[in-house]
Amino acid sequence: MNATPEPSAVQFHQLHKRFAGQPLFQGLDLALPPQCITAVVGASGCGKSTLLQLINGLLRPDAGEVRLFGQPLDYCNLPRLRRRIGYAVQQIGLFPHLTVRDNIAILAEREGWPRSRLRARIEQLLRMMDLAPALLGRYPHEISGGQAQRVGLCRAMMLEPPLLLLDEAFSAVDPITRAEVHARFQALQRAEPRTVVLVTHDVGEAMRLADYLVVMAPGQVLQTGTPQRIRARPADARVARLLESGP
Amino acid sequence: MKRMLACEWARWLAAAALAGFLLIAGSLAAAPPAHGEAGTITVGSKADREGHLLGEIFAQTLEAAGFRVERRFGLGQTIVTYRALREGEIDLYPEYTGTLAHAILGVVPDGIDTLDRLARRQGLRVLPPLGFNNTYALTMRRAEAQRLNIRRISDLTDHPALTIGVSHEFLKRQDGWPGLRSRYALPQSPLGLEHGIAYRAVREGSIDITDAYSTDGDIERFDFMLLQDDKGYFSRYLAVPLVAADLPSPALAALRRLAGLLDERRMRALNAEVSSKGRSFAAVAAEFLAEQGITSGRRAAHPRRWHRLGTNLIEHLQLTGIALGLACLVGLPLSFAVHRSPRLARSVLYVAGLLQTIPSIALLALMIPLFGIGVLPAVIALFLYSLLPIVRAAITALLTVDPLLVNVASGIGLTGAEQLRHVILPLAMPNLLAGIRTAAIINIGTATLAAFIGAGGLGEPIVTGLSLNDYQLVLYGAIPAALLAIATELLFELGERVLIPAHLRESSKL
Ligand SMILES: Nc1ncnc2c1ncn2[C@@H]1O[C@H](COP(=O)(O)OP(=O)(O)OP(=O)(O)O)[C@@H](O)[C@H]1O
Ligand SMILES: [Mg+2]
């Protein structure tokens, strides 16, 4: 994929990262294509979440480089950078003291959006995520897990970020709700195409949603490519075994 | 990301600390003591009844001579009152030659001229004595004394089982207990008690003997007996006006007119007017001065209690409010700065805890050599006291904030300050408010002790009432202080309702 003419959305170059002296990535090279959904799959502990946090600067590499849309990551103004990178996590992390509306609007309010624009964007997101406007006044503990997950996605997408990082963002709900959230998310991606990096250990989810797949083992990338290609020609036995765990 | 966050926090903390400092400095500067006004003379007194009465006599004498007078009575014991005079908080107060010589100037008592010469070196003057000698004495219940056949201090050596309780001042003074004990070879070892409490204890029989002043009106009222100082141990304690040397000469002249007007009998009678007939100091002083022709007629002796109550309440609110604000402004940023490091947090809590173990009255006393007397040392002591509950609550509050939410807040792009303002503070708020509330309540209680170092507040009637055996006066301070504490509780309750959504409030309830 390094041969793509336009710059990769995300590029890791000779990246090293260690935790408490234990090396995790040792010279990782990886490039993710823009304007599509990339799914990152791999066993627990292989470094998927770390990868996402290296993209939004929550973690810094010990050596090597992270480039976003061709630019080296600017660690000097992370809040500014992160407002262009939506971020949603498995535990959702809605702020319990804020209503659904305030959770969704928190960044836009910091950005000083006018009320009308704010309201219009929230309505649009609710429609696309199939959330009732009546939920807006409720607190996070007053809505269901599936609704909370979609609210988390709304918060991540409020500022229309060109890059969206989803760390197991669909996994806290039952399969039926998950299917519904998937559908809504795909509809939204069609309406507002953006670069999405989706971390999951659900191979079925990855196959269903992804345009591009990254298969990982602890500290390394085993194979990248379209889901179809990887399914057709797994690079090695580990990839094949991982794909079998799917549906 | 850690480093970035740390910079932003540091900047925020520095700004908060600076703002806090300016605010406090400003409010202290804006509330200066009232004695600076030209033409106004501030008369002080110690906390005892005779001190109040003589102070009132001085005050009315000066008023008759055309001066405006500010009264700051009941400042406390000798050291506090003397310091107040040295530092210009007051311009004069009634003192005794013996005390002046032993406890203040550290010399063997001598004539007034010698004392005056020594006092001038400190910028003070000793004016001619009022007449009476109010020396120390030991006293006990008359019935008990007769039963045991005790008349003289030397008789006490035959009764080692008698319990003695004396004022802390008497216990420590060179011319007090230590010398008395060795002169008479007394076998008893005394307890240190507050003077007013000691009298009560003697009446109720929980102790047998206490120290007294020979002009004390209560001696007759309670049917106590003075034990004869048969070895002539106690020095002479002639009451004198101790004044700042820069007092205007008409004021000095007016005070000199009081010389020799009060003998012991008369003084005891005046004291008894107050203690047993319950008349106000102002009325007794006015009557005496009119009799002596110093004032032209009788002043209306207005009861000033309710009027003072408002002032005391405001002073109390100022003391506690400023100290609490200061403790928040220092304690909260401090907690934010250290809460991530368990070792730092533990040391801060340790130091704050250590401060808390100092008994409040001792902490107040420790402030005197550092900051003098009055509002400033009281505020600093209360501030130190509030620090622990606030820091402990704040560190706990911050540690209970779910790290996931902080990580998410940072990950979605909130700046350090925004994380603090919109996520961390609101989530920490229930515990924070609980800590500030505890500190406020502690403060309101402890501030009543601030009157011991002349800071005023609701402790003023309490301290005065205690030293005057006037329990009604104690209630004038104690009841509003209790009501203030209740009102504060309600206010915090209300604040909680406004600041914290119901579901978070409920979960934080213990
Ligand atoms: N802050 C940290 N301190 C120490 N080790 C860490 C830290 N964060 C991650 N690790 C380690 O790095 C490795 C990768 O962690 P990571 O969270 O990226 O895994 P993951 O692929 O997201 O796993 P999962 O599917 O369970 O979420 C793990 O071995 C983990 O223990
Ligand atoms: Mg993970």
XYZ file of N, CA and C in Angstrom, chain A residues 53 56-58 60 75-79 82-83 85 87 89 91-98 106-107 110 139 141 155, chain B residues 1-4 8 404-416 418-419 422-424 426-427 501-504:
174
model
N -3.446 4.637 20.028
C -3.000 5.726 20.904
C -1.720 6.359 20.397
N -3.166 9.102 17.935
C -3.678 10.387 18.462
C -2.782 10.978 19.552
N -1.586 10.424 19.699
C -0.615 11.053 20.586
C -0.832 10.774 22.056
N -1.793 9.901 22.411
C -1.913 9.529 23.819
C -0.663 8.770 24.243
N 3.551 8.157 22.946
C 4.593 8.619 22.033
C 5.542 7.475 21.734
N 3.421 16.968 18.207
C 3.117 16.704 19.623
C 2.979 17.989 20.430
N 3.224 19.123 19.768
C 3.196 20.380 20.521
C 1.787 20.920 20.696
N 0.890 20.489 19.840
C -0.470 20.985 20.024
C -1.454 19.842 19.883
N -1.368 18.941 20.832
C -2.183 17.737 20.734
C -3.687 17.995 20.786
N -4.180 18.860 21.677
C -5.633 19.066 21.685
C -6.161 19.482 20.312
N -6.108 16.488 18.053
C -7.095 15.463 18.417
C -8.509 15.870 18.061
N -8.757 17.163 17.942
C -10.105 17.554 17.527
C -10.354 17.216 16.061
N -9.302 14.270 15.053
C -9.253 12.812 15.112
C -10.320 12.335 16.093
N -12.412 9.882 18.438
C -11.883 8.785 19.242
C -13.009 8.200 20.071
N -14.013 4.579 22.441
C -13.426 3.380 23.033
C -14.499 2.409 23.495
N -15.136 1.049 26.343
C -15.854 1.365 27.589
C -16.721 2.606 27.419
N -16.727 3.179 26.216
C -17.538 4.328 25.823
C -17.069 5.606 26.509
N -17.045 5.589 27.849
C -16.506 6.749 28.553
C -17.326 8.013 28.373
N -18.669 7.871 28.392
C -19.487 9.096 28.412
C -19.296 9.751 29.778
N -19.296 11.078 29.807
C -19.089 11.775 31.075
C -20.384 11.736 31.884
N -20.353 11.113 33.052
C -21.606 10.837 33.769
C -22.310 12.083 34.291
N -21.558 13.177 34.409
C -22.187 14.383 34.965
C -22.787 15.249 33.875
N -22.650 14.829 32.617
C -23.190 15.621 31.514
C -24.334 14.862 30.848
N -19.683 18.593 23.671
C -18.594 19.143 24.497
C -17.469 19.765 23.677
N -17.089 19.118 22.588
C -15.982 19.667 21.789
C -16.426 20.878 20.975
N -16.478 23.896 22.995
C -15.130 24.442 23.201
C -14.654 25.169 21.949
N -29.191 11.590 31.284
C -27.804 11.331 31.666
C -27.405 9.940 31.192
N -26.435 7.301 32.518
C -26.925 6.107 33.197
C -28.401 5.851 32.919
N -20.354 11.651 19.662
C -19.373 12.560 20.256
C -18.084 12.549 19.432
N 2.611 13.021 25.853
C 1.318 13.584 26.252
C 1.340 13.940 27.722
N 1.964 13.101 28.571
C 2.113 13.394 29.996
C 2.776 14.748 30.204
N 3.868 14.960 29.400
C 4.621 16.191 29.598
C 3.776 17.405 29.219
N 3.065 17.274 28.101
C 2.227 18.387 27.658
C 1.194 18.714 28.721
N 0.568 22.272 30.945
C -0.675 23.045 31.008
C -1.177 23.142 32.435
N -10.200 6.405 33.219
C -10.677 6.214 31.849
C -11.277 7.509 31.317
N -12.082 8.181 32.180
C -12.750 9.401 31.719
C -11.733 10.499 31.445
N -10.674 10.537 32.254
C -9.638 11.541 32.026
C -8.909 11.222 30.728
N -8.647 9.930 30.508
C -7.988 9.513 29.278
C -8.844 9.843 28.058
N -10.138 9.582 28.176
C -11.047 9.898 27.076
C -11.085 11.401 26.848
N -11.184 12.161 27.948
C -11.250 13.622 27.827
C -10.023 14.142 27.091
N -8.875 13.588 27.443
C -7.651 14.006 26.781
C -7.646 13.515 25.338
N -8.081 12.252 25.129
C -8.036 11.648 23.805
C -8.951 12.314 22.796
N -10.081 12.866 23.247
C -10.977 13.505 22.274
C -10.550 14.938 22.002
N -9.557 15.439 22.731
C -9.004 16.749 22.373
C -9.312 17.886 23.316
N -9.649 17.592 24.581
C -9.797 18.694 25.543
C -8.406 19.090 26.041
N -8.178 20.373 26.207
C -6.898 20.826 26.754
C -6.859 20.501 28.241
N -5.681 20.615 28.848
C -5.554 20.316 30.270
C -6.533 21.123 31.101
N -9.307 22.517 30.112
C -10.686 22.104 29.818
C -11.031 20.783 30.502
N -10.053 19.884 30.534
C -10.291 18.614 31.242
C -10.617 18.889 32.697
N -14.139 20.897 32.879
C -15.370 20.263 32.417
C -15.508 18.804 32.806
N -14.418 18.175 33.203
C -14.500 16.757 33.540
C -14.032 16.485 34.974
N -12.786 16.853 35.263
C -12.203 16.420 36.540
C -12.883 17.102 37.722
N -15.883 18.688 37.962
C -17.262 18.269 38.233
C -17.350 16.870 38.824
N -16.485 15.965 38.382
C -16.548 14.606 38.914
C -16.013 14.546 40.337
N -25.373 17.026 39.738
C -26.597 16.359 39.304
C -27.012 15.288 40.306
N -28.334 15.080 40.414
C -28.879 14.236 41.483
C -28.236 12.860 41.545
N -28.002 12.216 40.403
C -27.542 10.820 40.473
C -26.123 10.720 41.024
N -25.309 11.770 40.818
C -23.954 11.733 41.354
C -23.976 12.080 42.834
